[in-house]
Coordinates of C-alpha atoms in Angstrom, one line a residue:
M256 CA 139.7 4.1 -20.5
N257 CA 140.7 0.4 -20.5
Q258 CA 137.7 -1.9 -20.5
P259 CA 137.1 -2.8 -16.9
H260 CA 136.2 -6.2 -15.5
V261 CA 132.5 -6.1 -14.5
H262 CA 131.1 -8.4 -11.8
I263 CA 127.5 -9.2 -12.6
L264 CA 125.4 -9.8 -9.4
M265 CA 122.3 -11.9 -9.8
G266 CA 119.9 -13.1 -7.1
T267 CA 117.8 -16.1 -7.8
K268 CA 114.8 -17.9 -6.3
N269 CA 112.7 -20.4 -8.3
A270 CA 113.8 -18.8 -11.6
G271 CA 113.6 -22.0 -13.7
A272 CA 110.9 -20.7 -16.1
F273 CA 112.9 -17.7 -17.4
L274 CA 116.5 -18.1 -16.2
S275 CA 117.9 -19.6 -19.4
D276 CA 117.0 -16.5 -21.5
Q277 CA 118.8 -14.2 -19.0
L278 CA 121.9 -16.3 -18.9
A279 CA 122.0 -16.6 -22.7
S280 CA 121.7 -12.8 -23.0
I281 CA 124.7 -12.3 -20.6
R282 CA 126.8 -14.5 -22.8
R283 CA 125.9 -12.3 -25.8
Q284 CA 127.3 -9.1 -24.2
N285 CA 129.5 -6.9 -26.4
H286 CA 131.6 -6.3 -23.3
R287 CA 133.4 -9.5 -22.9
D288 CA 135.3 -8.9 -19.6
W289 CA 132.8 -10.0 -17.0
S290 CA 132.2 -12.5 -14.3
L291 CA 128.9 -13.7 -12.9
W292 CA 128.1 -14.0 -9.2
I293 CA 124.8 -15.7 -8.4
S294 CA 123.3 -16.1 -4.9
D295 CA 120.4 -18.5 -4.8
D296 CA 117.8 -18.2 -2.1
S297 CA 116.8 -21.9 -1.5
S298 CA 115.1 -22.5 -4.8
I299 CA 113.0 -25.6 -4.9
D300 CA 112.6 -25.9 -8.7
S301 CA 115.3 -26.5 -11.3
T302 CA 117.1 -23.2 -10.8
W303 CA 120.2 -24.7 -9.1
E304 CA 120.6 -27.4 -11.6
G305 CA 120.3 -24.9 -14.4
L306 CA 123.0 -22.7 -12.8
L307 CA 125.4 -25.7 -12.5
D308 CA 124.8 -26.6 -16.2
F309 CA 125.5 -23.0 -17.3
R310 CA 128.7 -22.9 -15.3
S311 CA 129.9 -26.2 -16.7
N312 CA 129.0 -25.0 -20.3
T313 CA 130.7 -21.6 -19.9
P314 CA 134.2 -22.5 -18.7
E315 CA 135.8 -19.3 -20.2
Y316 CA 134.1 -17.2 -17.6
D317 CA 134.3 -17.0 -13.8
I318 CA 130.9 -18.0 -12.5
R319 CA 130.4 -18.1 -8.7
L320 CA 127.4 -19.9 -7.2
L321 CA 126.5 -19.0 -3.7
K322 CA 123.8 -20.1 -1.3
G323 CA 121.9 -17.0 -0.2
P324 CA 120.7 -16.0 3.3
N325 CA 117.1 -16.7 2.3
V326 CA 115.6 -13.8 4.2
G327 CA 114.3 -11.8 1.2
V328 CA 115.4 -10.3 -2.2
A329 CA 117.0 -7.2 -0.7
A330 CA 119.1 -9.2 1.7
N331 CA 120.2 -11.5 -1.0
Y332 CA 121.6 -8.7 -3.1
F333 CA 123.3 -7.1 0.0
Y334 CA 124.9 -10.5 0.6
L335 CA 126.3 -10.5 -2.9
L336 CA 127.6 -6.9 -2.7
A337 CA 129.3 -7.7 0.6
Q338 CA 131.6 -10.3 -0.9
R339 CA 135.1 -9.2 -0.1
E340 CA 136.4 -9.7 -3.6
L341 CA 134.2 -7.0 -4.9
A342 CA 136.0 -4.2 -3.1
G343 CA 137.1 -1.6 -5.6
Q344 CA 135.3 -3.3 -8.5
W345 CA 132.7 -2.5 -11.1
V346 CA 129.4 -4.3 -10.4
A347 CA 126.2 -4.6 -12.5
F348 CA 122.9 -5.8 -10.8
C349 CA 120.9 -8.4 -12.7
D350 CA 117.4 -9.9 -12.2
Q351 CA 116.7 -13.6 -12.9
D352 CA 113.9 -13.2 -15.4
D353 CA 114.9 -10.4 -17.9
V354 CA 116.9 -10.3 -21.1
W355 CA 119.9 -8.0 -21.5
L356 CA 120.5 -6.3 -24.8
P357 CA 124.0 -6.8 -26.2
H358 CA 125.1 -3.2 -25.4
K359 CA 123.9 -3.4 -21.7
I360 CA 127.3 -3.4 -20.1
S361 CA 129.4 -1.6 -22.7
R362 CA 127.1 1.4 -22.9
G363 CA 126.9 1.8 -19.2
V364 CA 130.6 1.6 -18.8
K365 CA 131.0 4.2 -21.6
L366 CA 128.6 6.7 -20.1
L367 CA 130.3 6.4 -16.7
K368 CA 133.7 7.3 -18.2
D369 CA 135.4 10.0 -16.1
R370 CA 132.5 9.9 -13.6
E371 CA 133.5 6.8 -11.8
N372 CA 133.5 8.3 -8.3
S373 CA 130.3 10.4 -8.6
H374 CA 127.7 8.6 -10.7
V375 CA 125.7 5.5 -10.9
Y376 CA 124.2 4.2 -14.2
S377 CA 120.6 3.1 -14.9
S378 CA 118.5 3.0 -18.1
R379 CA 115.1 2.7 -19.6
S380 CA 113.7 -0.7 -20.3
F381 CA 111.6 -2.3 -23.0
Y382 CA 108.5 -3.9 -21.3
V383 CA 107.8 -7.4 -22.6
D384 CA 105.3 -10.1 -21.6
A385 CA 106.3 -13.6 -20.4
K386 CA 107.0 -14.7 -23.9
L387 CA 109.1 -11.6 -24.7
S388 CA 106.6 -9.9 -26.9
G389 CA 106.9 -6.1 -26.7
I390 CA 104.2 -4.2 -24.7
G391 CA 105.9 -0.8 -24.2
V392 CA 108.9 1.1 -22.9
S393 CA 109.6 2.6 -19.5
P394 CA 109.2 6.4 -19.3
E395 CA 112.0 8.8 -19.0
P396 CA 112.3 10.7 -15.7
M397 CA 110.5 14.1 -16.1
R398 CA 112.1 15.6 -13.0
P399 CA 115.5 15.4 -11.3
C400 CA 116.5 12.0 -9.8
H401 CA 117.3 13.5 -6.4
F402 CA 116.8 12.5 -2.8
G403 CA 113.5 14.4 -2.6
N404 CA 112.1 12.1 -5.2
S405 CA 113.6 9.0 -3.7
I406 CA 111.6 9.4 -0.5
V407 CA 108.4 8.5 -2.3
Q408 CA 109.5 6.8 -5.5
N409 CA 112.2 4.6 -6.9
C410 CA 113.7 5.6 -10.2
L411 CA 116.9 3.5 -10.0
R412 CA 115.8 0.1 -11.4
G413 CA 117.8 -2.6 -9.9
N414 CA 117.9 -4.7 -13.1
T415 CA 119.7 -1.9 -15.0
I416 CA 122.1 -0.6 -12.3
I417 CA 125.9 -0.4 -13.0
C418 CA 128.2 0.8 -10.2
P419 CA 131.7 2.0 -10.8
P420 CA 134.3 1.3 -8.1
G421 CA 133.7 4.5 -6.2
V422 CA 130.0 3.8 -5.9
T423 CA 130.6 0.1 -5.1
D424 CA 132.9 1.0 -2.2
Y425 CA 130.5 3.6 -0.8
L426 CA 127.6 1.1 -0.8
R427 CA 129.8 -1.6 0.7
S428 CA 130.9 0.8 3.5
I429 CA 127.3 1.3 4.6
L430 CA 126.0 -2.2 4.2
Y431 CA 126.4 -2.8 8.0
T432 CA 123.4 -0.5 8.5
T433 CA 121.1 -2.9 6.7
A434 CA 121.6 -5.6 9.4
N435 CA 118.2 -6.5 11.0
A436 CA 116.6 -3.7 9.0
E437 CA 113.3 -4.3 7.2
I438 CA 114.3 -3.0 3.7
P439 CA 111.7 -3.8 1.1
F440 CA 113.7 -3.2 -2.1
H441 CA 117.5 -3.1 -2.5
D442 CA 117.4 -0.8 -5.5
W443 CA 115.1 1.8 -3.7
W444 CA 117.5 1.7 -0.7
M445 CA 120.4 2.3 -3.1
Y446 CA 118.6 5.2 -4.8
Q447 CA 118.1 6.9 -1.4
A448 CA 121.6 6.1 -0.1
L449 CA 123.3 7.4 -3.2
T450 CA 121.4 10.6 -3.9
G451 CA 121.3 11.4 -0.2
A452 CA 125.1 11.4 -0.1
G453 CA 125.6 13.5 -3.2
F454 CA 126.0 10.9 -5.9
S455 CA 124.2 11.5 -9.2
V456 CA 122.2 9.2 -11.4
I457 CA 122.8 8.7 -15.1
H458 CA 119.5 7.6 -16.5
D459 CA 120.1 6.4 -20.1
R460 CA 117.4 7.2 -22.6
K461 CA 118.3 4.1 -24.6
P462 CA 116.8 0.9 -23.1
S463 CA 119.3 -1.7 -22.1
I464 CA 117.1 -4.7 -21.2
L465 CA 113.9 -6.5 -21.9
Y466 CA 112.0 -6.2 -18.6
R467 CA 109.7 -9.2 -18.4
Q468 CA 106.3 -8.5 -16.9
H469 CA 104.6 -11.5 -15.2
N470 CA 102.5 -12.4 -12.2
A471 CA 105.5 -12.8 -9.9
N472 CA 106.7 -9.2 -10.4
V473 CA 106.2 -7.1 -7.2
M474 CA 106.8 -3.8 -9.1
G475 CA 106.4 -3.8 -12.8
A476 CA 105.3 -1.5 -15.6
P477 CA 103.5 1.6 -14.4
V478 CA 100.5 1.2 -16.6
S479 CA 99.9 -2.6 -16.6
H480 CA 100.5 -2.7 -12.8
L481 CA 98.5 0.4 -11.9
K482 CA 95.7 -1.6 -10.3
H483 CA 98.2 -3.5 -8.2
R484 CA 99.9 -0.3 -7.1
L485 CA 96.6 1.2 -6.0
V486 CA 95.9 -2.0 -4.0
H487 CA 99.4 -1.6 -2.4
I488 CA 98.5 2.0 -1.4
A489 CA 95.0 1.1 -0.2
K490 CA 96.3 -1.7 2.0
G491 CA 98.9 0.5 3.5
E492 CA 101.8 -1.4 2.0
F493 CA 103.2 1.6 0.2
A494 CA 103.2 3.6 3.4
N495 CA 105.0 0.7 5.1
W496 CA 107.6 0.6 2.4
V497 CA 108.1 4.4 2.7
D498 CA 108.4 4.2 6.4
S499 CA 110.9 1.3 6.3
N500 CA 113.0 3.2 3.8
A501 CA 113.0 6.3 6.0
S502 CA 114.0 4.3 9.0
A503 CA 116.9 2.8 7.0
M504 CA 118.0 6.2 5.9
L505 CA 117.9 7.4 9.5
R506 CA 120.6 4.9 10.2
L507 CA 122.6 6.6 7.5
S508 CA 122.1 10.1 8.7
S509 CA 125.8 10.6 9.4
V510 CA 126.7 10.1 5.7
L511 CA 123.8 12.0 4.2
D512 CA 124.5 15.5 3.1
A513 CA 122.8 18.4 4.9
P514 CA 120.0 19.0 2.5
A515 CA 119.1 15.3 2.3
R516 CA 119.2 15.0 6.1
G517 CA 117.0 18.0 6.5
K518 CA 114.4 16.6 4.1
L519 CA 114.5 13.2 5.8
L520 CA 113.9 14.7 9.3
R521 CA 111.1 17.0 8.0
F522 CA 109.5 14.0 6.4
L523 CA 109.7 11.9 9.6
D524 CA 108.0 14.8 11.5
W525 CA 105.4 15.1 8.8
R526 CA 104.6 11.3 9.1
M527 CA 104.1 11.8 12.9
T528 CA 101.5 14.5 12.4
C529 CA 98.1 13.0 13.3
N530 CA 96.0 15.6 11.6
T531 CA 96.6 14.8 7.9
R532 CA 94.6 17.8 6.7
R533 CA 97.0 20.2 8.5
R534 CA 100.1 18.7 7.1
P535 CA 102.0 20.7 4.4
T536 CA 102.1 19.3 0.9
L537 CA 105.0 17.1 0.2
N538 CA 105.9 19.3 -2.8
S539 CA 106.4 22.2 -0.4
M540 CA 109.0 20.1 1.4
G541 CA 110.9 19.3 -1.8
I542 CA 109.5 15.7 -1.9
Y543 CA 107.9 14.7 -5.2
R544 CA 107.0 12.0 -7.7
Q545 CA 108.2 12.1 -11.3
T546 CA 104.9 13.3 -12.7
Y547 CA 102.5 16.0 -11.6
V548 CA 99.7 13.6 -11.8
G549 CA 101.7 11.4 -9.4
D550 CA 102.2 14.3 -7.1
I551 CA 98.4 15.1 -7.0
A552 CA 97.6 11.4 -6.3
L553 CA 100.3 11.2 -3.6
N554 CA 98.9 14.3 -1.8
L555 CA 95.3 13.0 -2.1
F556 CA 96.3 9.7 -0.5
A557 CA 98.2 11.6 2.2
R558 CA 95.1 13.6 3.1
C559 CA 93.1 10.4 3.2
G560 CA 95.5 8.9 5.7
C561 CA 96.9 6.4 3.3
L562 CA 100.4 7.9 3.7

């Protein structure tokens, strides 16, 4: 397979503290055939100036700087993906505050060889602190990355995703359903939309990025952010995310395959059941977390009315 041109999509907002590390790591990629598309959501720090400097100092690459819609992270990435020049193209999603390892693009492209119309790539990550000191590694999925998992958990990390042309075009074809929708996370939406339509996830055991953990992360390392996750559940935020995602998937019901559509409708009925103690377990409906401990916790929260 000839080395394809990969369009890197980065959303930024007030990224000044960490942006330079990420941009430098993109320049160090083994895969040299790339362009960088950046949509900035009205940053008020030095982000825009830093992007202009990077573009002027990197004339050998096509670097596009766009003004984002400024209505949230998910909408910013959808805005990037909707750019008409990206039809039929390879795209890689990129956060503003991580560091890509040199093999990030090349390994993803290699593992997607001959599966360009059926698979999406993601990988494990090395967890690092704000100063890039190592603090751990993300876990491997223990159970299938299927639609039943996507209803209650995101295993497709946006900062590692690479989409071949077939996946890019499918996602672009359904972007219209996101208009005026309250979608909390673009990558979680992609995980559901892809697995629900029969696409498969390649989850690389080899980490491809340094995933920086800091106070601005909404969703970070499972262990270090456990307290925050429990707070999200207790406050009902997790339930709101799940409901928002389910509503977004209902808009996609015509493109979901029959098993996924059935799971979605059963889950929506389950959510409408007032007597939480009489609801069947989510596992019995084919809906699950990646760990059995996660399943137990999820069902306990469901019985307590937190989901």
